[in-house]
Short mmCIF file of C-alpha atoms in Angstrom, two decimals:
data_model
loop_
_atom_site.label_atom_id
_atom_site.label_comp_id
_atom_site.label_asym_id
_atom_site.label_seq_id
_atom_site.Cartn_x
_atom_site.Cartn_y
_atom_site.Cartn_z
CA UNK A 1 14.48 -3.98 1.08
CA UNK A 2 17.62 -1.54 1.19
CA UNK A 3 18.66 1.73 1.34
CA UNK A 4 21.84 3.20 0.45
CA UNK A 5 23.28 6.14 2.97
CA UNK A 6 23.79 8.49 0.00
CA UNK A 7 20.76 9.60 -2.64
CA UNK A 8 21.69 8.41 -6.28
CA UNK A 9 23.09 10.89 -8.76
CA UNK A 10 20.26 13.32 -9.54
CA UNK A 11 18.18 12.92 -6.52
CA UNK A 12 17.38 14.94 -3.73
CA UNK A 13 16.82 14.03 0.19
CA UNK A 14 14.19 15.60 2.37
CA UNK A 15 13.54 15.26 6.02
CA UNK A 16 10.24 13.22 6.46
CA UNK A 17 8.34 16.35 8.33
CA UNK A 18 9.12 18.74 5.36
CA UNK A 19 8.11 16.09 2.72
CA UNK A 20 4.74 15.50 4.93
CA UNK A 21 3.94 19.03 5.07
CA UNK A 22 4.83 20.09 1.98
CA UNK A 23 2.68 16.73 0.46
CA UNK A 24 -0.19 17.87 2.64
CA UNK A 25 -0.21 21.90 1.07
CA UNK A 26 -0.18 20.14 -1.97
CA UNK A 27 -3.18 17.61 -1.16
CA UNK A 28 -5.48 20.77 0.51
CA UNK A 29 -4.89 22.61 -2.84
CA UNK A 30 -6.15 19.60 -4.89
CA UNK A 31 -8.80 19.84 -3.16
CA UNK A 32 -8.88 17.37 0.31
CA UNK A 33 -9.56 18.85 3.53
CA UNK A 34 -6.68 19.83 6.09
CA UNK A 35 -7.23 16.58 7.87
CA UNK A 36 -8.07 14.27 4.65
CA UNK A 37 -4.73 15.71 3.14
CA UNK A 38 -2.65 15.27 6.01
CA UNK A 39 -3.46 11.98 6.45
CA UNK A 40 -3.02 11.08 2.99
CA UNK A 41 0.25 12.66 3.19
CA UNK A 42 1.44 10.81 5.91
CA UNK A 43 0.48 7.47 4.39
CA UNK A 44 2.88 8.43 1.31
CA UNK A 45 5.88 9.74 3.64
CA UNK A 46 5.52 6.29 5.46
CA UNK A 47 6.00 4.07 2.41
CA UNK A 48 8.80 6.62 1.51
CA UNK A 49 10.51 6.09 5.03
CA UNK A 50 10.43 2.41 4.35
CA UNK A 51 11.82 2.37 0.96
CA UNK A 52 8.48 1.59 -1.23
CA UNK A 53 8.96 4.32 -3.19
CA UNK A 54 5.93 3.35 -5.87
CA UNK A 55 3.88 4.40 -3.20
CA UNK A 56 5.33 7.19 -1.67
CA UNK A 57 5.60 11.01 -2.59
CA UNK A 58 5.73 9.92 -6.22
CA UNK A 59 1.84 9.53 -5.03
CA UNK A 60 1.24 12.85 -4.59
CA UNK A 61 0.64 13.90 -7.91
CA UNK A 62 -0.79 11.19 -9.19
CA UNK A 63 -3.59 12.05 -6.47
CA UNK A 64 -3.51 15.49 -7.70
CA UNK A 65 -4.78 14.40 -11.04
CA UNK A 66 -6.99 12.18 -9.95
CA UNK A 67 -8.72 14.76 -7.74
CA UNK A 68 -8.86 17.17 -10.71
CA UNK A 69 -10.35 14.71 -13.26
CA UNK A 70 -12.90 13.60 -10.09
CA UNK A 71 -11.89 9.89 -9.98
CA UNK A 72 -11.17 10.85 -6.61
CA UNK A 73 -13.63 12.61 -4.63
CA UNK A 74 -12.13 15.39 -2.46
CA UNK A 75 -15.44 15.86 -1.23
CA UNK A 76 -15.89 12.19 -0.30
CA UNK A 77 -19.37 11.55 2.68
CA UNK A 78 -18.85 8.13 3.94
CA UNK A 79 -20.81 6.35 5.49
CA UNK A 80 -20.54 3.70 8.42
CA UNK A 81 -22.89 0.93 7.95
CA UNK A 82 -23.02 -1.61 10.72
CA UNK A 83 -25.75 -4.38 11.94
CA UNK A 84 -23.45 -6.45 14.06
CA UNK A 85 -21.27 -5.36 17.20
CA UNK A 86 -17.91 -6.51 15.11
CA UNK A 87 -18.19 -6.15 11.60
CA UNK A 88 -19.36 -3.33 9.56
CA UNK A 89 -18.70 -1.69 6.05
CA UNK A 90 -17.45 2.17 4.91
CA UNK A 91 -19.09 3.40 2.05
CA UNK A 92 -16.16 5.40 1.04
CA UNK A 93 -18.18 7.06 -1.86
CA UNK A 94 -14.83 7.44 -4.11
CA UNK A 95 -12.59 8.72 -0.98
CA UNK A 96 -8.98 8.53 -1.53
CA UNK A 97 -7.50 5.08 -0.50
CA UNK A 98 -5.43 6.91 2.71
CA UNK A 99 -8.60 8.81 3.67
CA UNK A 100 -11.07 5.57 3.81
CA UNK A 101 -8.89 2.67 5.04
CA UNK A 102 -7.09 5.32 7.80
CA UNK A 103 -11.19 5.41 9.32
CA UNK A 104 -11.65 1.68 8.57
CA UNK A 105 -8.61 0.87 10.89
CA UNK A 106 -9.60 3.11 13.59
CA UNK A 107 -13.06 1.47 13.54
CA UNK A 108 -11.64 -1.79 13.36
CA UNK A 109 -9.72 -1.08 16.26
CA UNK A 110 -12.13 0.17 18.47
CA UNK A 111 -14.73 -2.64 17.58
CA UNK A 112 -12.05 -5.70 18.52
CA UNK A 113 -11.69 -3.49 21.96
CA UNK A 114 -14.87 -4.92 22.90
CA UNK A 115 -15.65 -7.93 20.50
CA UNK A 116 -11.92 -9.63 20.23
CA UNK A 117 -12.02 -9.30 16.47
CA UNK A 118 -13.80 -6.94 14.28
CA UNK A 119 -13.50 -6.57 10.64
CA UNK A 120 -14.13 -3.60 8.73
CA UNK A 121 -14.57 -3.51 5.15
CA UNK A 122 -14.19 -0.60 2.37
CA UNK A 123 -16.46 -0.03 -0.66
CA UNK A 124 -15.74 2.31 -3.35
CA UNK A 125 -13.10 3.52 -2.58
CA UNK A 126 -9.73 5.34 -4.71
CA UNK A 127 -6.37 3.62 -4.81
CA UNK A 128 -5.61 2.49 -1.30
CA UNK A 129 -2.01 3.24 -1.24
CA UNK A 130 0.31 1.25 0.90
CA UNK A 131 -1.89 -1.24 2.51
CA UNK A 132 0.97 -2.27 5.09
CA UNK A 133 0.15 1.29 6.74
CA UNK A 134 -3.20 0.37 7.54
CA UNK A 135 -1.97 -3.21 9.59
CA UNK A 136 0.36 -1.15 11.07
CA UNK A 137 -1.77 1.36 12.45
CA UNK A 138 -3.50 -1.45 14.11
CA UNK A 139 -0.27 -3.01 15.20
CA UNK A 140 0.82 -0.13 16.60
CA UNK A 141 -2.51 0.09 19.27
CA UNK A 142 -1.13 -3.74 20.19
CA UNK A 143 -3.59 -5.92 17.84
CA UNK A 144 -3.08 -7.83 14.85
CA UNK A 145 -3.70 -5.97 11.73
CA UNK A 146 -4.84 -8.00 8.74
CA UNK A 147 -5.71 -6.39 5.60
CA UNK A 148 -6.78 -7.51 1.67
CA UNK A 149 -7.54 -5.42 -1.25
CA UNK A 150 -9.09 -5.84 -4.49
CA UNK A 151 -8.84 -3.39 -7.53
CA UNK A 152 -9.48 -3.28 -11.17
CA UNK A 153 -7.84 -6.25 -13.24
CA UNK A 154 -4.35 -5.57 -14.56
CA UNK A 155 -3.03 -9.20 -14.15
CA UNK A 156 -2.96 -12.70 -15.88
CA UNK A 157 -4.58 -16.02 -14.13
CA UNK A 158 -3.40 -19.50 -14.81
CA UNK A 159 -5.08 -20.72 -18.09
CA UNK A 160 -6.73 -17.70 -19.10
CA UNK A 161 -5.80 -16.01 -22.35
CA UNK A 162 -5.21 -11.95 -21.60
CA UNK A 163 -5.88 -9.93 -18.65
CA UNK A 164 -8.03 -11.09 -15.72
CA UNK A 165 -7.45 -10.56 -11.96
CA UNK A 166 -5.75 -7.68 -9.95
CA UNK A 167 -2.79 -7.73 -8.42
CA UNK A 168 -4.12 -7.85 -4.77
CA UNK A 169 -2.30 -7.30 -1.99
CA UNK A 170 -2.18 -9.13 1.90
CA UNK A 171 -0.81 -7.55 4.91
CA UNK A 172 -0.36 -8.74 8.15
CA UNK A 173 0.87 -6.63 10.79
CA UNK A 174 1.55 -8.47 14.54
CA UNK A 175 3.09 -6.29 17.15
CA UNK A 176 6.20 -7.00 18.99
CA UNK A 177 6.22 -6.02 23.46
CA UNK A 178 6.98 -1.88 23.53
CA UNK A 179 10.51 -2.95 24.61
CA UNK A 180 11.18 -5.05 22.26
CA UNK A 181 14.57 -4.95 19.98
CA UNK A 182 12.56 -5.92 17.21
CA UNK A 183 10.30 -4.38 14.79
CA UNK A 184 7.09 -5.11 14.66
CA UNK A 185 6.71 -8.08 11.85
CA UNK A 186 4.81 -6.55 8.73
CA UNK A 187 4.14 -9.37 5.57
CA UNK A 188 3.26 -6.85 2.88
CA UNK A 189 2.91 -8.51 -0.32
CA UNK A 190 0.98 -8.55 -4.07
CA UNK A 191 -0.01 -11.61 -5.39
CA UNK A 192 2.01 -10.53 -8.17
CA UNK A 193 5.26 -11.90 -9.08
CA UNK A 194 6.58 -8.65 -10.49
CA UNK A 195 4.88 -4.71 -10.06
CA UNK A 196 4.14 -2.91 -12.94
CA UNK A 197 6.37 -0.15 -11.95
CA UNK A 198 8.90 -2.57 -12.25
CA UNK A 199 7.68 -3.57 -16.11
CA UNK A 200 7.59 0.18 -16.58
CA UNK A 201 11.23 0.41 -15.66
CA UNK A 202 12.22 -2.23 -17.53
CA UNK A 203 10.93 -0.87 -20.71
CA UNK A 204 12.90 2.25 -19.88
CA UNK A 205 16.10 0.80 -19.41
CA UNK A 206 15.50 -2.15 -21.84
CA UNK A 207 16.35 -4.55 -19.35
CA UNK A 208 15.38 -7.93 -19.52
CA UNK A 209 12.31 -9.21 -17.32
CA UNK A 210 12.58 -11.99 -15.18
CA UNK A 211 11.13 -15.61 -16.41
CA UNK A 212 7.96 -16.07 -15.65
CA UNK A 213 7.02 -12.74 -14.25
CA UNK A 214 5.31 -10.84 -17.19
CA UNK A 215 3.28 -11.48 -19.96
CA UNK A 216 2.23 -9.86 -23.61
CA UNK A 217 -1.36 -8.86 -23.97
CA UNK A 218 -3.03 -12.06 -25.10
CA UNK A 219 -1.02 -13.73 -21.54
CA UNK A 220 2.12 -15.32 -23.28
CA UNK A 221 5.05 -15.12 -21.04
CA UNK A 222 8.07 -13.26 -21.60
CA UNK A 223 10.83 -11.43 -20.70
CA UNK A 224 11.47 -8.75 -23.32
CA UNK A 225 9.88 -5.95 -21.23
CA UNK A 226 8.96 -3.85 -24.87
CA UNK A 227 6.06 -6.65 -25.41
CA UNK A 228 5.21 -6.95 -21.79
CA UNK A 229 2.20 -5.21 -20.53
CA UNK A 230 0.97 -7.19 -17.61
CA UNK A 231 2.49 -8.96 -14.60
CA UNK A 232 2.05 -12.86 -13.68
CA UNK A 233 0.76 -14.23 -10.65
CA UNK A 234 3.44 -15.18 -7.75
CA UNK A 235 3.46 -18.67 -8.05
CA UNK A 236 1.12 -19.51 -10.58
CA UNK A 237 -1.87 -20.65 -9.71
CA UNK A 238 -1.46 -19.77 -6.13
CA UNK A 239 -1.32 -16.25 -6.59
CA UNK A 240 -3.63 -16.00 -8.78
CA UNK A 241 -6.09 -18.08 -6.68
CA UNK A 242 -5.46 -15.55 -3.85
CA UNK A 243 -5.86 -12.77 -6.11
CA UNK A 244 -9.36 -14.36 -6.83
CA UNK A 245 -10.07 -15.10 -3.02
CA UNK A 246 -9.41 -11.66 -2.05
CA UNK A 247 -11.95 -10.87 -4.42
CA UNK A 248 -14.67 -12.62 -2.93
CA UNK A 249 -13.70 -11.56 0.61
CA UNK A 250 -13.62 -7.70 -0.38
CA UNK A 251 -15.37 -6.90 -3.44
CA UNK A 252 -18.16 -9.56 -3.12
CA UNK A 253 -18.37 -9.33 0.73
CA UNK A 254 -19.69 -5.19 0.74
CA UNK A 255 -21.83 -5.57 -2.21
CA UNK A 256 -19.42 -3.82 -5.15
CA UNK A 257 -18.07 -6.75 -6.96
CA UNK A 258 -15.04 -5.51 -9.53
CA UNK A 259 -14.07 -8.54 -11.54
CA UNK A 260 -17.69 -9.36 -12.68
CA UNK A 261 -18.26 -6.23 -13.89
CA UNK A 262 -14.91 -5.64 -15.60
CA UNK A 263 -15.57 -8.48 -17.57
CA UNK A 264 -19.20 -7.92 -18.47
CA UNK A 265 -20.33 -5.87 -21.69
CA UNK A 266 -21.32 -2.78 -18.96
CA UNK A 267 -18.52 0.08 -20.08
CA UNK A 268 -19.18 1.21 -16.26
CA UNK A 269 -17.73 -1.73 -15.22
CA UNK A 270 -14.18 -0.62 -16.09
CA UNK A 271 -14.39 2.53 -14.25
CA UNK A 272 -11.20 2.83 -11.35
CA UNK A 273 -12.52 1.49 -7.94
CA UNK A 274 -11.14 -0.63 -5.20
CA UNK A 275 -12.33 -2.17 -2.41
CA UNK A 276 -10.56 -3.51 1.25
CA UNK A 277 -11.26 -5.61 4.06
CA UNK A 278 -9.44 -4.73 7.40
CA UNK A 279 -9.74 -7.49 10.44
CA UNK A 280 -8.25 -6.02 13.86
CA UNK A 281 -7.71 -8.84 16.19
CA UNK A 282 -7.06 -7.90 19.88
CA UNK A 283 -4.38 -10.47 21.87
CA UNK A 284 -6.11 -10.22 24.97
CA UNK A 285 -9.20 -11.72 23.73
CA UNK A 286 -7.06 -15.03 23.12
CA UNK A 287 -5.67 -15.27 26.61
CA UNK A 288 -3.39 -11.91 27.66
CA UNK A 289 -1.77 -9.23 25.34
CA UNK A 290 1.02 -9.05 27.39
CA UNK A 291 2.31 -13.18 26.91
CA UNK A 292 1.64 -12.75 23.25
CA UNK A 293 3.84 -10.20 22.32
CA UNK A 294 6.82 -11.72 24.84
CA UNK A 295 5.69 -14.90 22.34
CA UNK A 296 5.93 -12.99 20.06
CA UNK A 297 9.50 -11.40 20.56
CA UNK A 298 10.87 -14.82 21.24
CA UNK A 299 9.47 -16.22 18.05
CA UNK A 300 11.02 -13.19 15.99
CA UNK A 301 14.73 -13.81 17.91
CA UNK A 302 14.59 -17.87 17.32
CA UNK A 303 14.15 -16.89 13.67
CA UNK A 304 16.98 -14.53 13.73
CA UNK A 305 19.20 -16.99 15.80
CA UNK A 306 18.50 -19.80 12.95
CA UNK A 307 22.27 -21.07 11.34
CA UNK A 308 22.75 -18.36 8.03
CA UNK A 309 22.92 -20.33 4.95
CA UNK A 310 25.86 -20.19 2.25
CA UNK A 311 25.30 -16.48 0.37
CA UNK A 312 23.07 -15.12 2.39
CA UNK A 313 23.94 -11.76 4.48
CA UNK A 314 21.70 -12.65 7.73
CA UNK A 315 17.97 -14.32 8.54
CA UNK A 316 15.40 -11.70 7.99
CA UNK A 317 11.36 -11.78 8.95
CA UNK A 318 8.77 -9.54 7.11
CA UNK A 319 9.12 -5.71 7.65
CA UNK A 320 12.36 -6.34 9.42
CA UNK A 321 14.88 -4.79 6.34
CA UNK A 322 11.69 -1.76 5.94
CA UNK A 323 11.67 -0.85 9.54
CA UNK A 324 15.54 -1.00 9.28
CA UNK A 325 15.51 1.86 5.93
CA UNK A 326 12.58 3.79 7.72
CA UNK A 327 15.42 4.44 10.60
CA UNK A 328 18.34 5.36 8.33
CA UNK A 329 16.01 7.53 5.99
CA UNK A 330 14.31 9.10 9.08
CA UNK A 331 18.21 10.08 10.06
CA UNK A 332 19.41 10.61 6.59
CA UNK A 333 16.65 12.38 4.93
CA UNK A 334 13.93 10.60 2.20
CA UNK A 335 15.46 10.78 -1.58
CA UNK A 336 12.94 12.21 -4.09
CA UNK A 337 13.70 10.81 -8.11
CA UNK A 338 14.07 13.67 -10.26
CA UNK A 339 10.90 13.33 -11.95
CA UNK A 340 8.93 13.40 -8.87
CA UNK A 341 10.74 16.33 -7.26
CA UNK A 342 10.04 18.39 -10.65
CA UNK A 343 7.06 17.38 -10.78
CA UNK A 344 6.14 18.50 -6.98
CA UNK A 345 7.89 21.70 -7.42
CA UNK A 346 6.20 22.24 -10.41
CA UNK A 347 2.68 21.71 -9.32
CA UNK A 348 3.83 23.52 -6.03
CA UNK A 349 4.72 27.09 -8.48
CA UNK A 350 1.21 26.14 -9.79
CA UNK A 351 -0.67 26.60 -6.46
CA UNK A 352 1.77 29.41 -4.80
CA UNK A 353 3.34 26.80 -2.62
CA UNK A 354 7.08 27.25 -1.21
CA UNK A 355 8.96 23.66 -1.57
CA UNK A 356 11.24 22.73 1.30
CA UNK A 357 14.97 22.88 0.64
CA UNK A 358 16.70 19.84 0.04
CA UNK A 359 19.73 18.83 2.09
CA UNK A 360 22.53 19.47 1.41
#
């Protein structure tokens, strides 16, 4: 992932703080609490930070909306439900993603304190967001963060004809010693082989797709992206077997299947949920915290001391190019795209909210 120093013609840059509190006003006047909106908001500035832009601040009104038309519930009472010392399930009761899986990793992390591992999954709940945040919030407290989602089908699987899984996503988060020159490693990935922000773009620009990564409605490949309308699994059968599996271990697992319904004649089974499984597993339960991460540091610097090959620019692991745009854009300033920024500003006017002012 990479960054350039300078915001493209037409955007604007924003220091992370202002963007978080100005995201957060706007949140509260949807209709989340202080704390519910601030931590939504800082879930979106993260994935800004680090360059995902689909699921930063261009979040924020995309919430909005779906806290007006009540797909999200800004009044959201989970519930903890629990009958063993290391596993237990959130009822997120339509919760916004941020909201639910920011409490699921806290209670993940607190249960592998005392059990080693402890897994904590989601039900019902809105649009997780950036599931790498979630991993990393365990990361950060010096455990292994491991994270799946499953949402509402918007993908192809091999050999079926038309839409059929979602385009889960995996995250692993594994911390690195607090002295460490490296980041800590973060696999974020869909089992997509293309987003469908990035179909969505190419239709804009009329830019060819990639082969292999899109397909038409009925699930025949292409690459004009004015006939695509769905994304392909990454690698075939693999991703969309994973897609599946994830399915089975979220979904299935607390009792809200998605895929089952979608596909059944019950018009309530299309209506937008997701679901998440979060698995918190603490070092020192496997023989010391402390050796693992110096492990863990010298695995990280054996990969970056491997020989470069021909055309590449260095040896990179997961989350190391993020952590390295987080820094710059933390020192630089975040870059809004023009839509979002008028689009903030305008819903800001709306509620009697001051934006912050751009740099300069």
């Amino acid at each position: 992932m990479t960054d350039t120093p300078t915001a493209k013609p037409g955007k604007v840059r924003l220091p992370a703080e202002d963007l978080r509190t100005f995201s957060a006003a706007l949140l509260e006047k949807g209709g989340l609490s202080p704390e519910h909106a601030a931590t939504t908001a800082a879930v979106f500035v993260w994935a800004a930070l680090r360059g995902v832009d689909s699921h930063g601040i261009a979040r924020v009104p995309a919430y909005l909306e779906l806290l007006a038309k009540g797909v999200a519930n800004a009044q959201a009472e989970m519930k903890l439900e629990s009958t063993a010392p290391a596993a237990a399930v959130l009822d997120a009761d339509r919760a916004p993603g941020p909201v639910a899986l920011s409490a699921a990793a806290e209670e993940a992390v607190n249960r592998a304190r005392t059990t080693g591992i402890a897994s904590v999954g989601v039900r019902g709940t809105v649009h997780t967001g950036a599931i790498g945040y979630y991993v990393s919030k365990i990361a950060e407290q010096g455990l292994v963060g491991i994270g799946f989602v499953a949402g509402m089908p918007n993908m192809g699987y091999t050999g079926v004809k038309g839409t059929a899984v979602a385009t889960s996503p995996l995250a692993i988060a594994v911390p690195t010693t607090a002295s460490s020159e490296h980041a800590p490693l973060l696999l974020d990935m869909a089992t997509a082989t293309i987003a469908l922000g990035k179909i969505r773009q190419a239709k804009a620009s009329g830019t060819p797709l990639p082969e292999g990564a899109a397909a038409t409605e009925d699930g025949t490949p292409t690459t004009d992206p004015s006939t695509a309308v769905m994304p392909l699994p990454l690698g075939g059968a693999k991703g969309s077997g994973m897609s599946f599996a994830f399915e089975l271990l979220t979904s299935v697992l607390v009792g809200a299947p998605i895929f089952a319904a979608f596909h059944s004649d019950d018009p309530g089974g299309r209506k937008h949920r997701q679901n998440a499984l979060l698995i918190a597993v603490d070092p020192a339960a496997f023989g010391g915290a402390d050796g693992f991460t110096a492990d863990v540091d010298t695995t990280l610097s054996t990969l970056k001391g491997l020989p470069v090959a021909d055309g590449a620019d260095g040896v990179y692991y997961p989350g190391e190019r993020s952590a390295a745009v987080a820094v710059r854009r933390g020192e630089q300033g975040i870059p809004v795209a023009p839509k979002v920024w008028r689009e903030l500003t305008e819903n800001a006017e709306k509620f009697g909210i001051t934006p912050p002012t751009p740099i300069a």
